mmCIF file with all atom_site columns, C-alpha atoms in Angstrom:
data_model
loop_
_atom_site.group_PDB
_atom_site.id
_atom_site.type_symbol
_atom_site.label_atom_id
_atom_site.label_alt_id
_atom_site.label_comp_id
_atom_site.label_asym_id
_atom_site.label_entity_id
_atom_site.label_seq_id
_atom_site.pdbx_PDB_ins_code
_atom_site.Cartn_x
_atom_site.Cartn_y
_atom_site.Cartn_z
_atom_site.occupancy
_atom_site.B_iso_or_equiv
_atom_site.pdbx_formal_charge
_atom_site.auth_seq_id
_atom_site.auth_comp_id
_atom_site.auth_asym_id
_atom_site.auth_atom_id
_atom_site.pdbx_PDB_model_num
ATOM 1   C CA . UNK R 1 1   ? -61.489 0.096   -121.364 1.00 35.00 ? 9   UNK R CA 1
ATOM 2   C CA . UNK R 1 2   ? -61.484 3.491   -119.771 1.00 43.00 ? 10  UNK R CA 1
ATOM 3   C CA . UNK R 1 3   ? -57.607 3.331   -119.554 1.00 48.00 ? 11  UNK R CA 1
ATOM 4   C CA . UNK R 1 4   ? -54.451 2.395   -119.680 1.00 66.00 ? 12  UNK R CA 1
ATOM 5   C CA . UNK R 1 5   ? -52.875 -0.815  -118.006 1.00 74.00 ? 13  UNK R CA 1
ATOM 6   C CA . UNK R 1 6   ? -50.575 0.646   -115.340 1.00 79.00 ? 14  UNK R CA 1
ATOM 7   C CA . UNK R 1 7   ? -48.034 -1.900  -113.427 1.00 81.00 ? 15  UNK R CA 1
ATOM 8   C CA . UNK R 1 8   ? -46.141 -1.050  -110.585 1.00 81.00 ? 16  UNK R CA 1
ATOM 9   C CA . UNK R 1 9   ? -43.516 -2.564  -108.176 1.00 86.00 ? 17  UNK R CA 1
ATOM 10  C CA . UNK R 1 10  ? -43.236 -2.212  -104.517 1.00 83.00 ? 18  UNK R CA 1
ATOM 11  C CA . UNK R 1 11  ? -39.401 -2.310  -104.621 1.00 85.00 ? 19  UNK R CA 1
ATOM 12  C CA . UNK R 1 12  ? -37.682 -0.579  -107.693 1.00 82.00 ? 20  UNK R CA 1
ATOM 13  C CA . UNK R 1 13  ? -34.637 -1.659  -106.166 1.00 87.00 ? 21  UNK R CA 1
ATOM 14  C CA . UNK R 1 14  ? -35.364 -5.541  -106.174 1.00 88.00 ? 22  UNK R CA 1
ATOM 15  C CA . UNK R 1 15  ? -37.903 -5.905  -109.311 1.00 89.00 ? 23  UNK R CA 1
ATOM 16  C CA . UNK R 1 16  ? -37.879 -2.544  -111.731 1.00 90.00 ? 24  UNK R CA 1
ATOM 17  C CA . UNK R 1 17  ? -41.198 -2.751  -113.761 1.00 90.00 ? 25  UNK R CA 1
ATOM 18  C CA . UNK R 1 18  ? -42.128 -0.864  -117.184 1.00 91.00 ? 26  UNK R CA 1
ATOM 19  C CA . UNK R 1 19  ? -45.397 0.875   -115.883 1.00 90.00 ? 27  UNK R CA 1
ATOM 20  C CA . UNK R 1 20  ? -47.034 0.225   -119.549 1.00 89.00 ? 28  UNK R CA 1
ATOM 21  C CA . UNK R 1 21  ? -45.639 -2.977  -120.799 1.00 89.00 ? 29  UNK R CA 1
ATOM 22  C CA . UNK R 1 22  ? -44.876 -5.152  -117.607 1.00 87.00 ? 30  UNK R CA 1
ATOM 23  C CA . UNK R 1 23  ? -41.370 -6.017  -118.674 1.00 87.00 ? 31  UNK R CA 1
ATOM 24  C CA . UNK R 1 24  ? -39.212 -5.850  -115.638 1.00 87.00 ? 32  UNK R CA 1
ATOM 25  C CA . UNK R 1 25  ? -35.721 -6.129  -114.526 1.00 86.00 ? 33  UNK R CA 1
ATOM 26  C CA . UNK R 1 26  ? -34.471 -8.389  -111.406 1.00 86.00 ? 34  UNK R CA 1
ATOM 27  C CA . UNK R 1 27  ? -32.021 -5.748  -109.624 1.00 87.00 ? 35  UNK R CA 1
ATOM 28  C CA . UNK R 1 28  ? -31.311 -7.795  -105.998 1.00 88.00 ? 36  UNK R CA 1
ATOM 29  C CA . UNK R 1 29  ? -32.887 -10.794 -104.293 1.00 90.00 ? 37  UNK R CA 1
ATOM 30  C CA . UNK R 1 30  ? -35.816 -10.372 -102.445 1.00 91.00 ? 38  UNK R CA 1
ATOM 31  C CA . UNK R 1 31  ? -39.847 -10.018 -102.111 1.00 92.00 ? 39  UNK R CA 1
ATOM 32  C CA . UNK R 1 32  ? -41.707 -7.545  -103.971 1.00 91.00 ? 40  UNK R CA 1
ATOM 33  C CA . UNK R 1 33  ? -45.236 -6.952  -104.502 1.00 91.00 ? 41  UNK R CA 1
ATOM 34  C CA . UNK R 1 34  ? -46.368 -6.051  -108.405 1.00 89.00 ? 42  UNK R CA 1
ATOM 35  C CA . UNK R 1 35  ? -49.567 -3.935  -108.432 1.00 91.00 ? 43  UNK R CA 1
ATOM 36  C CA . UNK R 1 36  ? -51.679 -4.081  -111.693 1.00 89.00 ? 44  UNK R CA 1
ATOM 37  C CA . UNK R 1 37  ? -54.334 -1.883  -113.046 1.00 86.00 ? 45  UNK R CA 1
ATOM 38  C CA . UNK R 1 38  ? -56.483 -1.297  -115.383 1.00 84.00 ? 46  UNK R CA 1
ATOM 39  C CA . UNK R 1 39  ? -57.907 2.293   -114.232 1.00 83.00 ? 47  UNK R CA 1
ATOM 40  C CA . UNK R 1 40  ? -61.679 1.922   -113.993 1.00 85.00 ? 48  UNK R CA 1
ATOM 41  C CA . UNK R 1 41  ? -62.127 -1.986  -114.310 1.00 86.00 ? 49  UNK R CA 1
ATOM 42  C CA . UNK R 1 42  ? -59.701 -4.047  -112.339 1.00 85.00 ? 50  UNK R CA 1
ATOM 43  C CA . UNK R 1 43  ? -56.850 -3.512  -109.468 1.00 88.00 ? 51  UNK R CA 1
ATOM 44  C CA . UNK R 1 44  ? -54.909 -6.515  -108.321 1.00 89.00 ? 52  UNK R CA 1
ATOM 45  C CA . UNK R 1 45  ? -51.507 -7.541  -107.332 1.00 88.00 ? 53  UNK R CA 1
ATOM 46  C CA . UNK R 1 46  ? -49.228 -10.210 -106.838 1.00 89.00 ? 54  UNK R CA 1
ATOM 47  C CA . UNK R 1 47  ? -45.875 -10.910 -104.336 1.00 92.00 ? 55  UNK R CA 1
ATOM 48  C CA . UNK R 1 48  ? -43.031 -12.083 -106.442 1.00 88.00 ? 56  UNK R CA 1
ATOM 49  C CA . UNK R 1 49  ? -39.730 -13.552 -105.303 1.00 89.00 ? 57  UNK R CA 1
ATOM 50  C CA . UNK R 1 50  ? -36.463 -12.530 -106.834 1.00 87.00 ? 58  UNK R CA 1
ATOM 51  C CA . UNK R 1 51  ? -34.140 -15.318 -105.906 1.00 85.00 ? 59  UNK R CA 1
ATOM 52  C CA . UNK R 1 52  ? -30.593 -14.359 -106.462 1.00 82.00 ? 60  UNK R CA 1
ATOM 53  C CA . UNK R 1 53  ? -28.291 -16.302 -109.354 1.00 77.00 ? 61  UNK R CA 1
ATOM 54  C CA . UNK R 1 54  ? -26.718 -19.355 -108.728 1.00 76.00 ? 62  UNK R CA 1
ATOM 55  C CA . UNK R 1 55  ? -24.953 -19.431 -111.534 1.00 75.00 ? 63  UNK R CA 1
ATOM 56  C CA . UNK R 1 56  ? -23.462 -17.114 -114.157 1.00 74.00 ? 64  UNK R CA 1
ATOM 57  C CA . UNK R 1 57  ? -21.881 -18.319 -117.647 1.00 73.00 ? 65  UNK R CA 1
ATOM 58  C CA . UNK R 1 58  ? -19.627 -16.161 -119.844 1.00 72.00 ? 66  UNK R CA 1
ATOM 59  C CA . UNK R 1 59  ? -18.930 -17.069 -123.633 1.00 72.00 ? 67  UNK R CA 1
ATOM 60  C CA . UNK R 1 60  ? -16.187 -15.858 -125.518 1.00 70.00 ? 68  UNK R CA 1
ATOM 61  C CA . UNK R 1 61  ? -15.702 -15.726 -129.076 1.00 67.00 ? 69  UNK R CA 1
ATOM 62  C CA . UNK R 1 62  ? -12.787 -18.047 -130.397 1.00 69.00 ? 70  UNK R CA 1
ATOM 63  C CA . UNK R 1 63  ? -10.893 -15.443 -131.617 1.00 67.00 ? 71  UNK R CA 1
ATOM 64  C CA . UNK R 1 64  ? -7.861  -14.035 -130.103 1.00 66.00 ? 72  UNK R CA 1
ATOM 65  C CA . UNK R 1 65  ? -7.466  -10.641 -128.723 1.00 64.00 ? 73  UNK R CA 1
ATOM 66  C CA . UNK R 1 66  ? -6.314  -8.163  -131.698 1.00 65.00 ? 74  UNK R CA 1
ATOM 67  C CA . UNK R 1 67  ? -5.555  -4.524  -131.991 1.00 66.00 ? 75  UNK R CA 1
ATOM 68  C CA . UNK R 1 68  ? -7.930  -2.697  -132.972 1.00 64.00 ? 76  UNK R CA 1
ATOM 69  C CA . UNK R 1 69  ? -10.583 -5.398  -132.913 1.00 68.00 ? 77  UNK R CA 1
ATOM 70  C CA . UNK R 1 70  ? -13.716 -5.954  -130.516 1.00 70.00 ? 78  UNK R CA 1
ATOM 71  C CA . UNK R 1 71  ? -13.741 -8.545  -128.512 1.00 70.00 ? 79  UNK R CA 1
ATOM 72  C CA . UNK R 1 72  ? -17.434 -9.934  -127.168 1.00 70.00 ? 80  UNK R CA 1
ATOM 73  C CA . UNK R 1 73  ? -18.258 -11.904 -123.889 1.00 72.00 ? 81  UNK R CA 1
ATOM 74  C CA . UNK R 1 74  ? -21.846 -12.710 -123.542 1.00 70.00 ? 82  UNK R CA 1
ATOM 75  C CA . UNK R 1 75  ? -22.929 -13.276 -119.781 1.00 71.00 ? 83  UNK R CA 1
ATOM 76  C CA . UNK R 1 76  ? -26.154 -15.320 -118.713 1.00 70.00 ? 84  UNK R CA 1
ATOM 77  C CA . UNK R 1 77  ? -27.229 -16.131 -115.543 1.00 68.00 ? 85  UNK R CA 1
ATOM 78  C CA . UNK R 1 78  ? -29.751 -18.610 -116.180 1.00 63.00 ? 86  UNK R CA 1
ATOM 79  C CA . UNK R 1 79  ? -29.916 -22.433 -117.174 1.00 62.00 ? 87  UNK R CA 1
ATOM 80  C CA . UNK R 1 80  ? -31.533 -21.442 -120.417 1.00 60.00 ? 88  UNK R CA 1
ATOM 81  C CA . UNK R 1 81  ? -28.617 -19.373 -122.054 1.00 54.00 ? 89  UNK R CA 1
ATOM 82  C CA . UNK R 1 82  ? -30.436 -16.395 -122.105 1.00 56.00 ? 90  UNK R CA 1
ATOM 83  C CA . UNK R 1 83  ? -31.805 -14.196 -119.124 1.00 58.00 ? 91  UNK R CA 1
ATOM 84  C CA . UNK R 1 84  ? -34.869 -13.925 -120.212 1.00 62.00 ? 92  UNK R CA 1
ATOM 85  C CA . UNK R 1 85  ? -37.908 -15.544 -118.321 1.00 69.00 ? 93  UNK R CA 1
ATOM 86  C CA . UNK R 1 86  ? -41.099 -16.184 -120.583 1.00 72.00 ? 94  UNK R CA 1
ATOM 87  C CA . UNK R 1 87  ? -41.810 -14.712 -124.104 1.00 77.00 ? 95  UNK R CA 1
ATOM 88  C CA . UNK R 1 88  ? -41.276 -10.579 -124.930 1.00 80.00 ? 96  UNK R CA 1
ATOM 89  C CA . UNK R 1 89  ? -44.312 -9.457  -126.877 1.00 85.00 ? 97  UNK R CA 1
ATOM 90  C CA . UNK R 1 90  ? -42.656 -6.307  -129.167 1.00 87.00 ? 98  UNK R CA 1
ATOM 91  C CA . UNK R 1 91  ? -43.526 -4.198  -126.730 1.00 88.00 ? 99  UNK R CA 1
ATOM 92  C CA . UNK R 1 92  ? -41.627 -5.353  -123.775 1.00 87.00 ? 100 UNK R CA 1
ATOM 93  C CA . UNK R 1 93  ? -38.498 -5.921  -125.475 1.00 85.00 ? 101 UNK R CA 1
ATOM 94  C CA . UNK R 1 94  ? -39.083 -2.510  -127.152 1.00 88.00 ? 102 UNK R CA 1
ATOM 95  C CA . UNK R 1 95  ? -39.232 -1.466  -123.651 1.00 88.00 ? 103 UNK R CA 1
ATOM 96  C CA . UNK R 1 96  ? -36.568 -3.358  -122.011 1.00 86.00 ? 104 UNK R CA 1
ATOM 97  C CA . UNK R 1 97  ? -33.850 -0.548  -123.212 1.00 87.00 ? 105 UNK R CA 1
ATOM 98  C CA . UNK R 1 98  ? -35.377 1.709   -121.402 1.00 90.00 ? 106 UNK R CA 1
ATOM 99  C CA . UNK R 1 99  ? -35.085 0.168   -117.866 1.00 87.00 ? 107 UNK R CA 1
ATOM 100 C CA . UNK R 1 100 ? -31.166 -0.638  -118.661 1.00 87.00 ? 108 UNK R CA 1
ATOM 101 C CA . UNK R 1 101 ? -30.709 -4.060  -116.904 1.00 83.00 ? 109 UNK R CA 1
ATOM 102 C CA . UNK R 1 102 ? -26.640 -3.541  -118.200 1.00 80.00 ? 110 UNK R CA 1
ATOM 103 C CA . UNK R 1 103 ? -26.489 -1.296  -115.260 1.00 80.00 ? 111 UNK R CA 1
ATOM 104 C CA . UNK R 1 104 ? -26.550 -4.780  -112.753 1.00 79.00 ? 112 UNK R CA 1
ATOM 105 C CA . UNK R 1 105 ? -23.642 -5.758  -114.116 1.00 75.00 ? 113 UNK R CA 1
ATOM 106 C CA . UNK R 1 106 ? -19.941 -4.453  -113.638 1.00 74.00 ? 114 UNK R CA 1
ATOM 107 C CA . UNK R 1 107 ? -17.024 -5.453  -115.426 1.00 74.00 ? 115 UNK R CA 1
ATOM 108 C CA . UNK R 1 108 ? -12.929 -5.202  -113.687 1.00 72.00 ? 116 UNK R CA 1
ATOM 109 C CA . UNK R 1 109 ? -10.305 -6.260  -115.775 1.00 73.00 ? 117 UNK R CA 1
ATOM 110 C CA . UNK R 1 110 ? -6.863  -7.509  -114.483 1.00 75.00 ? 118 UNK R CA 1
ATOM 111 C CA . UNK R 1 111 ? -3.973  -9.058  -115.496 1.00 76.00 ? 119 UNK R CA 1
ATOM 112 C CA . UNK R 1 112 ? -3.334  -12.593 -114.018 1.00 80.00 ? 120 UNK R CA 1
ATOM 113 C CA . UNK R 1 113 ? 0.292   -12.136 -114.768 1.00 80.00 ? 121 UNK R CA 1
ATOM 114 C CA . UNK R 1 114 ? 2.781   -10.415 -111.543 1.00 79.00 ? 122 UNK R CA 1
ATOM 115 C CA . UNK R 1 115 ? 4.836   -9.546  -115.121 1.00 83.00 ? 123 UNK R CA 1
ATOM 116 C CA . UNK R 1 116 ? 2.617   -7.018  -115.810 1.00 80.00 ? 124 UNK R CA 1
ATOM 117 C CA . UNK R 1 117 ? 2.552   -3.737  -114.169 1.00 82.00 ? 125 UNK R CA 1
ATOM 118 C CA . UNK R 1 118 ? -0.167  -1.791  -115.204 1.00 80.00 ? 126 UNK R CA 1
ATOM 119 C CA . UNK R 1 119 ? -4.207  -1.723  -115.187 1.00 80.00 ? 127 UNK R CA 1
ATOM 120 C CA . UNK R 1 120 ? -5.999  -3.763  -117.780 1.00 76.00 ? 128 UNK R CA 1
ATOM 121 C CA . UNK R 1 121 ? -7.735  -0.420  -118.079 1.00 74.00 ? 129 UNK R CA 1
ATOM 122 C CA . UNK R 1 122 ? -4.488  1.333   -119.470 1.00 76.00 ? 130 UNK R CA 1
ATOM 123 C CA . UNK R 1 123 ? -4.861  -1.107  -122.743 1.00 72.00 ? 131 UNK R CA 1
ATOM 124 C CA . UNK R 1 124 ? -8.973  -2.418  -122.844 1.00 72.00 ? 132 UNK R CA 1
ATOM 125 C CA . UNK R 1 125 ? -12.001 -0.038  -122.882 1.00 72.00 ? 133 UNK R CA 1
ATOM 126 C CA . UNK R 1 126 ? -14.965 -1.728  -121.689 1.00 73.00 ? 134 UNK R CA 1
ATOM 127 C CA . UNK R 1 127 ? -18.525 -1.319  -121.645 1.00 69.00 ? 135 UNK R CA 1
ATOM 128 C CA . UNK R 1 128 ? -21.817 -3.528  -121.529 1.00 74.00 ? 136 UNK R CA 1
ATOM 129 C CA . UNK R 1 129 ? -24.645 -3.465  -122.900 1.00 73.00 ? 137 UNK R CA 1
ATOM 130 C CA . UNK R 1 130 ? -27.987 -5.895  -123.359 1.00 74.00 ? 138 UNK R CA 1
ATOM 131 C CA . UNK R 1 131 ? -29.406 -7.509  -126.124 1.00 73.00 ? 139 UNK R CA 1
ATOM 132 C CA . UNK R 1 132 ? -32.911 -8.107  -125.798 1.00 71.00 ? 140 UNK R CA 1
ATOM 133 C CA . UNK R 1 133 ? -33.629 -10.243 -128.565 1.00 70.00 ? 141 UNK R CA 1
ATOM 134 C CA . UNK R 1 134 ? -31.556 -12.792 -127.326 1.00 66.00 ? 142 UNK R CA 1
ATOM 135 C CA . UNK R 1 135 ? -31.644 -12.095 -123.654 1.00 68.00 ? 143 UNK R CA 1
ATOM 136 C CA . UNK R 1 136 ? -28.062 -11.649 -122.775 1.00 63.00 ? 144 UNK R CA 1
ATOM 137 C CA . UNK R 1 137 ? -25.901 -8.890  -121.099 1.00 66.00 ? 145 UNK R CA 1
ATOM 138 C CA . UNK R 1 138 ? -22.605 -8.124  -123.874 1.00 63.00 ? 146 UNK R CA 1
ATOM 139 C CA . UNK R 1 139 ? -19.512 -6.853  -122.566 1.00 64.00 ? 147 UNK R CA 1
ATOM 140 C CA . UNK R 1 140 ? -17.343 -5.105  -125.355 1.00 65.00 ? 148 UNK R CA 1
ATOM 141 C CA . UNK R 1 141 ? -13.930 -4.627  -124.546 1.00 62.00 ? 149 UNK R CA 1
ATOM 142 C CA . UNK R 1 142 ? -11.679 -2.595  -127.637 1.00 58.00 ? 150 UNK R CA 1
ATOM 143 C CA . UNK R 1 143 ? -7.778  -2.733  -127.153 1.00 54.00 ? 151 UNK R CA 1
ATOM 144 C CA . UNK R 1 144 ? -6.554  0.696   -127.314 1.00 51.00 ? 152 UNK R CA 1
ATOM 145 C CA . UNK R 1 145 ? -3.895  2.041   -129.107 1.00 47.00 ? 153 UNK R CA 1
ATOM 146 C CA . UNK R 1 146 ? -0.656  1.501   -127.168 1.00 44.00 ? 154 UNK R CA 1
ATOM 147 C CA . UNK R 1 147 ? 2.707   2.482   -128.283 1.00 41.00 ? 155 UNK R CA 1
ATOM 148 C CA . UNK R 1 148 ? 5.459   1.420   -126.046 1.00 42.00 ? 156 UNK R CA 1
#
């Protein structure tokens, strides 16, 4: 081989591929074309449809909410329990980091209660982030300190 394989996606904003490893993230719904190359030997591509998710599952832990404590939901939008379509070699889930498919998702707390009359935000910290080896977007909220 003369060089590198190189992939590349028509839409970044529908299908965001690694260039080297071909792992890619699903960012909307829609058609994209994936070019691949190997420089020198072969150029091809293929039109891929993102179809949008019909269905999105969030697991909590058992455990109640306690200062000081983390508290994990896992979030999967596909049938499988994990979002992951096929089999990562290393290198793609090495890579999958890089491309930061937490970034899809956004997280609003709120209080179902009229009692309450504050932002969720005054008392949780949030953030997400994505596990690769098991495929799943985490969202970590932390209860801050409150003193009333």
């Amino acid at each position: 081989m003369k060089g590198t394989n190189m992939m590349l996606s028509s839409a970044n904003g529908v299908l965001q591929v690694d260039p080297k490893t071909g792992a890619a993230v699903a960012r909307d719904s829609g058609t994209v074309t994936v070019y691949y190359e190997i420089p020198g030997v072969l150029k091809t591509y293929r039109e891929v449809i993102v179809e949008a998710a019909t269905r999105t599952a969030a697991m909590a832990q058992a455990a109640p909410v306690r200062n000081g404590k983390e508290t994990i939901v896992l979030l999967t939008t596909r049938e499988r329990g994990t979002n992951l379509i096929g089999t990562c070699s290393s290198a793609q889930t090495e890579a999958i980091p890089q491309l930061q498919p937490e970034t899809s998702v956004s997280c609003h707390l709120s209080f179902t209660s009229d009692v309450v009359d504050f932002p969720a935000n005054d008392v949780f910290k949030t953030h997400i982030s994505f596990d690769p080896s098991i495929g799943k977007s985490d969202l970590n909220s932390d209860q801050r300190s409150c003193s009333w």
